[in-house]
Amino acid sequence: MLSRALCAVLSGGKGDKTLFVLLIVSLMKKKWYISLLFLLMASYADAQNELFSRQYFLNNYLMNPAVAGVNDYMDVRLSYSRQWTNIKNSPTSILFTFNTNLAKDKDQVLRYSDFDKRYRVEKGHLDYNYRRIKHGVGAKVTYDKLNIFTYTDVTLSYACHVPLSPYWTLSAGVGAGVSMSTMKIGDEYVGDVDDPLLKVGKRNEATPLVEAGVWLYSTGPFVGGSLSRYMKDPYDEDNKERYNNIYATAGWQLYFSRFAFVPSVMYKNDGYSGTGVDINAVLWYEDMVWIGGSLRKLENPSVHMGILLRNTIELNYTYDINKRDWGASHEIGVAYRIWKRADACKNKWYFR
């Protein structure tokens, strides 16, 4: 990764050249930990669009606007993650998402009251009015920080869910927003070095972004794909074009006895670090507790666990194992479900 980061610095725009000069200065001052940090920042800066949440499989709306409104409740989520704990000023991220459908109470998709009925739903016994089209809306805010860099993305989304049969629904969604980046250079990095690229202060940029996706789902299998694009930055003198992000997801919700097993796979291409494939698996017990594991880009394993309280409050934790000496990564998340009917919280099934 560091070799790709150095190449990115040498071939990048004005912001990347600033990082290169900072790297040389830190080497001259023999501040090796800062040199490593600048290399990491180069990789992080050019790949800022990559999804860094380890818990995205619990919240597919993070990467696909078509998922907005897929559930019968208003879903509000907040998570915090820190990567590479052995490195000072390592990356931290805060994610906030909200999505809901606009259906009235009587138009909710599934109506049943206990976990055991999930099996019968899997077999096709549905109380389902599949002729009704549903609409969903959502919003997400992501905040990433790595030493002198901060990135904030704000996106609003809309999705339309069209039932194809009593068992399958196809949704399409679009989103638009803005990506704001800040680079703040302090005296501790440059000292008395006289270079216009190393002017102490703060630089701000704003870039529009758009996204679109599709999502085909049922009570069992699901598949979807999305594309997000960071538009050209009008403030960038080099007119450097942002990379596209492509995500494709497929999985299956399997129900047996009082357990639910959800394996899934995700393909992603962020245009900078190339393609990658993630494998995820989650095992639920009566929708109260769950454990899971992931293989990120087929090389970095993660362990997940969580608990659901009264089918309303969800608490999650992820431990990411790093094969290098940079230290592990941690992510904690909390979700709150606001049900539209007083008796709806008894429903155990929800789309993951």
CSV table of C-alpha atoms in Angstrom, one decimal:
chain,number,residue,atom,x,y,z
A,1,MET,CA,0.0,0.0,0.0
A,2,LEU,CA,2.8,2.4,0.8
A,3,SER,CA,4.4,1.9,-2.6
A,4,ARG,CA,1.1,2.8,-4.3
A,5,ALA,CA,0.8,5.8,-1.9
A,6,LEU,CA,4.2,7.1,-2.9
A,7,CYS,CA,3.4,6.8,-6.6
A,8,ALA,CA,0.2,8.6,-5.9
A,9,VAL,CA,2.1,11.4,-4.3
A,10,LEU,CA,4.5,11.8,-7.1
A,11,SER,CA,1.9,11.7,-9.8
A,12,GLY,CA,-0.9,13.6,-8.1
A,13,GLY,CA,-2.1,17.1,-8.1
A,14,LYS,CA,-1.2,20.1,-6.0
A,15,GLY,CA,-2.4,18.6,-2.8
A,16,ASP,CA,-0.4,15.5,-3.4
A,17,LYS,CA,2.7,17.4,-4.2
A,18,THR,CA,2.3,19.2,-0.9
A,19,LEU,CA,2.3,15.9,0.8
A,20,PHE,CA,5.5,14.9,-1.1
A,21,VAL,CA,7.3,18.1,0.1
A,22,LEU,CA,6.1,17.4,3.7
A,23,LEU,CA,7.4,13.9,3.4
A,24,ILE,CA,10.8,15.1,2.3
A,25,VAL,CA,10.9,17.7,5.1
A,26,SER,CA,10.0,15.1,7.7
A,27,LEU,CA,12.7,12.8,6.4
A,28,MET,CA,15.3,15.6,6.6
A,29,LYS,CA,14.2,16.2,10.2
A,30,LYS,CA,14.4,12.4,10.9
A,31,LYS,CA,10.8,12.3,12.0
A,32,TRP,CA,10.2,8.8,10.8
A,33,TYR,CA,6.8,8.4,12.3
A,34,ILE,CA,5.6,11.5,10.6
A,35,SER,CA,7.1,10.3,7.3
A,36,LEU,CA,5.1,7.1,7.6
A,37,LEU,CA,2.0,9.1,8.4
A,38,PHE,CA,2.3,11.2,5.3
A,39,LEU,CA,2.6,8.1,3.2
A,40,LEU,CA,-0.6,6.8,4.8
A,41,MET,CA,-2.2,10.2,4.2
A,42,ALA,CA,-1.4,10.0,0.5
A,43,SER,CA,-3.1,6.7,0.2
A,44,TYR,CA,-6.0,7.9,2.3
A,45,ALA,CA,-6.3,11.2,0.5
A,46,ASP,CA,-6.6,9.7,-3.0
A,47,ALA,CA,-8.8,6.8,-1.8
A,48,GLN,CA,-11.0,8.9,0.4
A,49,ASN,CA,-14.1,7.6,-1.4
A,50,GLU,CA,-13.5,4.0,-0.3
A,51,LEU,CA,-15.9,2.7,2.3
A,52,PHE,CA,-14.0,2.4,5.5
A,53,SER,CA,-16.8,1.1,7.7
A,54,ARG,CA,-16.4,-2.6,8.7
A,55,GLN,CA,-20.1,-2.8,9.5
A,56,TYR,CA,-21.5,-1.9,6.1
A,57,PHE,CA,-23.2,-5.3,5.8
A,58,LEU,CA,-25.5,-4.3,8.6
A,59,ASN,CA,-26.4,-1.1,6.8
A,60,ASN,CA,-26.3,-1.5,3.0
A,61,TYR,CA,-27.7,2.0,2.6
A,62,LEU,CA,-24.2,3.3,3.2
A,63,MET,CA,-23.1,2.2,-0.2
A,64,ASN,CA,-26.4,1.9,-2.1
A,65,PRO,CA,-29.2,4.6,-2.2
A,66,ALA,CA,-31.7,2.1,-3.5
A,67,VAL,CA,-31.8,0.5,0.0
A,68,ALA,CA,-33.5,3.7,1.5
A,69,GLY,CA,-36.8,2.7,2.9
A,70,VAL,CA,-36.4,-1.0,2.5
A,71,ASN,CA,-37.6,-1.8,6.1
A,72,ASP,CA,-40.9,-1.2,7.9
A,73,TYR,CA,-39.2,1.2,10.4
A,74,MET,CA,-37.2,4.4,10.5
A,75,ASP,CA,-33.6,3.3,10.8
A,76,VAL,CA,-31.1,5.7,12.5
A,77,ARG,CA,-27.5,4.7,12.9
A,78,LEU,CA,-24.3,6.2,14.3
A,79,SER,CA,-20.8,4.6,14.3
A,80,TYR,CA,-17.3,5.5,15.2
A,81,SER,CA,-14.1,3.7,14.0
A,82,ARG,CA,-10.4,4.1,14.6
A,83,GLN,CA,-7.8,2.3,12.4
A,84,TRP,CA,-4.3,1.2,13.2
A,85,THR,CA,-4.2,2.0,16.9
A,86,ASN,CA,-0.4,1.6,17.1
A,87,ILE,CA,0.1,4.7,14.8
A,88,LYS,CA,-0.2,8.2,16.2
A,89,ASN,CA,-3.0,10.3,14.6
A,90,SER,CA,-4.3,7.2,12.7
A,91,PRO,CA,-7.5,7.5,10.7
A,92,THR,CA,-10.8,7.9,12.5
A,93,SER,CA,-14.3,7.9,11.0
A,94,ILE,CA,-17.8,8.9,12.2
A,95,LEU,CA,-20.8,7.7,10.1
A,96,PHE,CA,-24.4,8.8,10.5
A,97,THR,CA,-27.2,7.4,8.4
A,98,PHE,CA,-31.0,7.8,8.4
A,99,ASN,CA,-33.5,6.2,6.1
A,100,THR,CA,-37.2,5.4,6.1
A,101,ASN,CA,-40.1,4.5,3.8
A,102,LEU,CA,-43.0,6.8,3.2
A,103,ALA,CA,-45.7,4.1,3.4
A,104,LYS,CA,-48.7,4.5,5.7
A,105,ASP,CA,-49.2,2.1,8.5
A,106,LYS,CA,-51.7,-0.1,6.6
A,107,ASP,CA,-49.3,-0.3,3.6
A,108,GLN,CA,-46.4,-2.0,5.5
A,109,VAL,CA,-44.8,-4.8,3.6
A,110,LEU,CA,-44.9,-7.8,6.0
A,111,ARG,CA,-47.4,-8.5,8.8
A,112,TYR,CA,-46.6,-11.2,11.4
A,113,SER,CA,-45.7,-11.2,15.0
A,114,ASP,CA,-43.1,-13.8,16.0
A,115,PHE,CA,-39.8,-15.3,15.0
A,116,ASP,CA,-41.2,-18.7,14.2
A,117,LYS,CA,-43.3,-17.3,11.4
A,118,ARG,CA,-40.1,-16.3,9.6
A,119,TYR,CA,-39.7,-19.8,8.4
A,120,ARG,CA,-43.2,-19.8,6.9
A,121,VAL,CA,-42.4,-16.5,5.2
A,122,GLU,CA,-39.4,-18.2,3.7
A,123,LYS,CA,-41.6,-20.9,2.3
A,124,GLY,CA,-43.9,-18.4,0.7
A,125,HIS,CA,-46.8,-17.9,3.1
A,126,LEU,CA,-47.0,-14.1,2.9
A,127,ASP,CA,-49.6,-11.5,4.0
A,128,TYR,CA,-48.3,-9.1,1.4
A,129,ASN,CA,-49.9,-6.6,-0.9
A,130,TYR,CA,-47.3,-6.7,-3.7
A,131,ARG,CA,-49.1,-4.2,-5.9
A,132,ARG,CA,-48.2,-1.2,-3.8
A,133,ILE,CA,-45.2,0.8,-4.8
A,134,LYS,CA,-43.2,2.2,-1.9
A,135,HIS,CA,-41.0,5.3,-1.7
A,136,GLY,CA,-38.0,5.7,0.6
A,137,VAL,CA,-35.8,8.7,1.6
A,138,GLY,CA,-32.6,8.9,3.5
A,139,ALA,CA,-29.6,10.9,4.4
A,140,LYS,CA,-26.0,10.1,5.4
A,141,VAL,CA,-23.1,12.0,6.8
A,142,THR,CA,-19.5,10.7,6.8
A,143,TYR,CA,-16.6,12.3,8.6
A,144,ASP,CA,-13.1,11.0,8.1
A,145,LYS,CA,-10.0,12.5,9.8
A,146,LEU,CA,-6.3,11.6,9.3
A,147,ASN,CA,-4.0,14.1,10.9
A,148,ILE,CA,-3.9,17.2,8.7
A,149,PHE,CA,-6.8,15.9,6.4
A,150,THR,CA,-10.5,15.9,7.2
A,151,TYR,CA,-13.2,14.8,4.8
A,152,THR,CA,-17.0,15.4,5.3
A,153,ASP,CA,-19.6,14.0,2.9
A,154,VAL,CA,-23.3,14.9,3.1
A,155,THR,CA,-25.7,13.0,0.8
A,156,LEU,CA,-29.5,13.0,0.4
A,157,SER,CA,-31.2,10.0,-1.2
A,158,TYR,CA,-34.5,8.8,-2.7
A,159,ALA,CA,-35.5,5.3,-3.7
A,160,CYS,CA,-38.6,3.7,-5.4
A,161,HIS,CA,-39.5,0.1,-4.5
A,162,VAL,CA,-41.5,-1.7,-7.2
A,163,PRO,CA,-42.9,-5.2,-6.3
A,164,LEU,CA,-42.4,-7.7,-9.1
A,165,SER,CA,-44.2,-10.5,-7.4
A,166,PRO,CA,-45.3,-11.6,-3.9
A,167,TYR,CA,-41.7,-12.6,-3.3
A,168,TRP,CA,-39.5,-10.1,-5.1
A,169,THR,CA,-39.1,-6.3,-5.1
A,170,LEU,CA,-36.9,-4.2,-7.2
A,171,SER,CA,-35.8,-0.7,-6.0
A,172,ALA,CA,-33.8,2.0,-7.7
A,173,GLY,CA,-32.3,5.0,-5.9
A,174,VAL,CA,-30.4,8.2,-6.6
A,175,GLY,CA,-28.5,10.5,-4.3
A,176,ALA,CA,-26.7,13.8,-4.4
A,177,GLY,CA,-24.6,15.8,-2.1
A,178,VAL,CA,-21.3,17.5,-1.4
A,179,SER,CA,-17.9,16.3,-0.3
A,180,MET,CA,-15.9,18.8,1.7
A,181,SER,CA,-12.2,18.4,2.4
A,182,THR,CA,-9.8,20.4,4.6
A,183,MET,CA,-6.0,20.3,4.8
A,184,LYS,CA,-4.6,22.0,7.9
A,185,ILE,CA,-0.8,22.4,8.0
A,186,GLY,CA,0.8,23.4,11.3
A,187,ASP,CA,4.3,24.5,12.4
A,188,GLU,CA,5.1,21.1,13.8
A,189,TYR,CA,5.4,19.8,10.2
A,190,VAL,CA,7.2,22.5,8.4
A,191,GLY,CA,9.0,24.7,11.0
A,192,ASP,CA,11.1,27.3,9.2
A,193,VAL,CA,11.1,25.7,5.8
A,194,ASP,CA,10.5,28.3,3.1
A,195,ASP,CA,8.3,26.8,0.4
A,196,PRO,CA,5.0,28.2,-1.0
A,197,LEU,CA,3.5,24.7,-0.9
A,198,LEU,CA,4.1,24.5,2.9
A,199,LYS,CA,2.3,27.6,3.9
A,200,VAL,CA,1.0,27.2,7.4
A,201,GLY,CA,-2.8,27.4,7.5
A,202,LYS,CA,-6.0,25.7,6.3
A,203,ARG,CA,-7.2,24.9,2.8
A,204,ASN,CA,-10.8,24.0,2.1
A,205,GLU,CA,-12.4,22.5,-1.0
A,206,ALA,CA,-15.9,21.4,-1.9
A,207,THR,CA,-16.8,18.9,-4.5
A,208,PRO,CA,-20.3,17.8,-5.7
A,209,LEU,CA,-21.1,14.1,-5.7
A,210,VAL,CA,-23.8,12.0,-7.2
A,211,GLU,CA,-24.8,8.3,-6.7
A,212,ALA,CA,-27.2,5.8,-8.1
A,213,GLY,CA,-28.0,2.2,-7.4
A,214,VAL,CA,-30.4,-0.8,-7.8
A,215,TRP,CA,-31.5,-3.4,-5.3
A,216,LEU,CA,-33.4,-6.6,-5.9
A,217,TYR,CA,-34.5,-8.3,-2.8
A,218,SER,CA,-36.8,-10.9,-1.2
A,219,THR,CA,-37.2,-12.7,2.1
A,220,GLY,CA,-34.2,-14.8,1.0
A,221,PRO,CA,-31.7,-13.8,-1.6
A,222,PHE,CA,-30.8,-10.2,-2.4
A,223,VAL,CA,-28.4,-8.6,-4.9
A,224,GLY,CA,-27.6,-5.0,-5.8
A,225,GLY,CA,-25.1,-2.6,-7.3
A,226,SER,CA,-24.3,1.1,-7.0
A,227,LEU,CA,-22.1,3.8,-8.5
A,228,SER,CA,-21.0,7.0,-6.8
A,229,ARG,CA,-19.0,9.7,-8.6
A,230,TYR,CA,-17.1,12.7,-7.1
A,231,MET,CA,-17.4,15.4,-9.8
A,232,LYS,CA,-14.5,17.5,-11.0
A,233,ASP,CA,-13.4,20.0,-8.4
A,234,PRO,CA,-13.9,23.6,-9.7
A,235,TYR,CA,-11.3,24.8,-7.2
A,236,ASP,CA,-8.6,22.4,-8.4
A,237,GLU,CA,-6.3,24.2,-10.8
A,238,ASP,CA,-5.1,20.9,-12.2
A,239,ASN,CA,-8.7,20.0,-13.0
A,240,LYS,CA,-8.1,16.6,-11.6
A,241,GLU,CA,-11.0,14.2,-11.9
A,242,ARG,CA,-12.2,12.3,-8.9
A,243,TYR,CA,-12.5,8.5,-9.0
A,244,ASN,CA,-15.7,6.6,-9.3
A,245,ASN,CA,-16.8,4.0,-6.7
A,246,ILE,CA,-18.5,0.8,-7.8
A,247,TYR,CA,-20.1,-1.6,-5.4
A,248,ALA,CA,-21.9,-4.9,-6.1
A,249,THR,CA,-23.4,-7.0,-3.3
A,250,ALA,CA,-25.1,-10.4,-3.2
A,251,GLY,CA,-26.3,-12.5,-0.3
A,252,TRP,CA,-28.9,-14.8,1.2
A,253,GLN,CA,-31.0,-14.8,4.3
A,254,LEU,CA,-31.3,-18.3,5.6
A,255,TYR,CA,-33.7,-19.2,8.4
A,256,PHE,CA,-33.7,-22.4,10.5
A,257,SER,CA,-35.2,-23.1,13.9
A,258,ARG,CA,-34.5,-19.9,15.9
A,259,PHE,CA,-31.4,-18.9,14.0
A,260,ALA,CA,-30.8,-16.8,10.9
A,261,PHE,CA,-27.6,-17.1,8.9
A,262,VAL,CA,-26.8,-14.3,6.4
A,263,PRO,CA,-23.7,-14.9,4.1
A,264,SER,CA,-22.9,-12.2,1.6
A,265,VAL,CA,-20.1,-11.0,-0.7
A,266,MET,CA,-19.3,-7.6,-2.0
A,267,TYR,CA,-17.2,-6.5,-5.0
A,268,LYS,CA,-15.8,-3.0,-5.0
A,269,ASN,CA,-13.7,-0.8,-7.2
A,270,ASP,CA,-12.7,2.7,-6.0
A,271,GLY,CA,-10.6,3.5,-9.1
A,272,TYR,CA,-7.4,4.0,-7.1
A,273,SER,CA,-6.5,0.9,-5.1
A,274,GLY,CA,-8.2,-1.3,-7.7
A,275,THR,CA,-10.7,-4.0,-7.2
A,276,GLY,CA,-11.4,-6.0,-4.0
A,277,VAL,CA,-13.8,-8.7,-2.8
A,278,ASP,CA,-15.2,-8.9,0.8
A,279,ILE,CA,-16.8,-12.0,2.2
A,280,ASN,CA,-19.1,-11.6,5.2
A,281,ALA,CA,-21.2,-14.0,7.3
A,282,VAL,CA,-23.5,-13.2,10.2
A,283,LEU,CA,-25.4,-15.6,12.5
A,284,TRP,CA,-28.4,-14.3,14.5
A,285,TYR,CA,-30.2,-16.0,17.4
A,286,GLU,CA,-33.8,-14.9,17.7
A,287,ASP,CA,-32.8,-11.4,16.5
A,288,MET,CA,-31.4,-10.8,20.0
A,289,VAL,CA,-27.7,-11.5,19.7
A,290,TRP,CA,-25.4,-12.0,16.7
A,291,ILE,CA,-21.8,-12.9,15.8
A,292,GLY,CA,-20.1,-12.7,12.5
A,293,GLY,CA,-16.9,-12.5,10.5
A,294,SER,CA,-15.5,-10.8,7.5
A,295,LEU,CA,-12.6,-11.2,5.1
A,296,ARG,CA,-11.8,-7.7,3.8
A,297,LYS,CA,-10.3,-7.8,0.3
A,298,LEU,CA,-9.7,-11.5,1.0
A,299,GLU,CA,-6.8,-10.7,3.4
A,300,ASN,CA,-7.9,-8.7,6.4
A,301,PRO,CA,-10.1,-10.6,8.8
A,302,SER,CA,-12.6,-9.0,11.1
A,303,VAL,CA,-14.7,-10.2,14.0
A,304,HIS,CA,-18.2,-8.8,14.7
A,305,MET,CA,-20.7,-9.0,17.5
A,306,GLY,CA,-23.9,-7.3,18.6
A,307,ILE,CA,-27.0,-7.3,20.6
A,308,LEU,CA,-30.6,-6.1,19.9
A,309,LEU,CA,-32.6,-4.7,22.8
A,310,ARG,CA,-36.4,-5.0,22.6
A,311,ASN,CA,-36.1,-5.0,18.8
A,312,THR,CA,-35.4,-1.3,19.0
A,313,ILE,CA,-31.8,-0.5,20.1
A,314,GLU,CA,-28.9,-2.3,18.4
A,315,LEU,CA,-25.4,-2.2,19.7
A,316,ASN,CA,-22.5,-3.5,17.5
A,317,TYR,CA,-18.8,-3.9,17.8
A,318,THR,CA,-16.1,-4.9,15.2
A,319,TYR,CA,-12.5,-5.9,15.8
A,320,ASP,CA,-10.3,-5.7,12.7
A,321,ILE,CA,-7.1,-7.8,12.7
A,322,ASN,CA,-4.2,-6.2,10.9
A,323,LYS,CA,-1.4,-8.4,9.7
A,324,ARG,CA,1.2,-5.6,10.0
A,325,ASP,CA,2.5,-4.0,13.2
A,326,TRP,CA,0.2,-0.9,12.7
A,327,GLY,CA,-2.2,-2.2,15.3
A,328,ALA,CA,-5.8,-3.4,15.2
A,329,SER,CA,-8.8,-1.4,14.2
A,330,HIS,CA,-12.0,-0.9,16.2
A,331,GLU,CA,-15.6,0.1,15.3
A,332,ILE,CA,-18.6,0.6,17.5
A,333,GLY,CA,-22.1,1.3,16.3
A,334,VAL,CA,-25.5,2.0,17.7
A,335,ALA,CA,-28.8,1.9,15.8
A,336,TYR,CA,-32.3,3.0,16.8
A,337,ARG,CA,-35.5,1.7,15.1
A,338,ILE,CA,-38.6,3.8,15.1
A,339,TRP,CA,-41.5,1.6,14.3
A,340,LYS,CA,-44.6,3.0,12.5
A,341,ARG,CA,-47.1,0.9,14.3
A,342,ALA,CA,-47.3,0.3,18.1
A,343,ASP,CA,-47.4,-3.5,17.6
A,344,ALA,CA,-44.8,-3.5,14.8
A,345,CYS,CA,-41.9,-3.8,17.2
A,346,LYS,CA,-43.1,-7.4,17.9
A,347,ASN,CA,-42.2,-8.2,14.3
A,348,LYS,CA,-38.8,-10.0,14.4
A,349,TRP,CA,-38.1,-10.0,10.7
A,350,TYR,CA,-36.3,-7.2,9.0
A,351,PHE,CA,-34.2,-6.9,5.9
A,352,ARG,CA,-30.4,-6.9,6.5
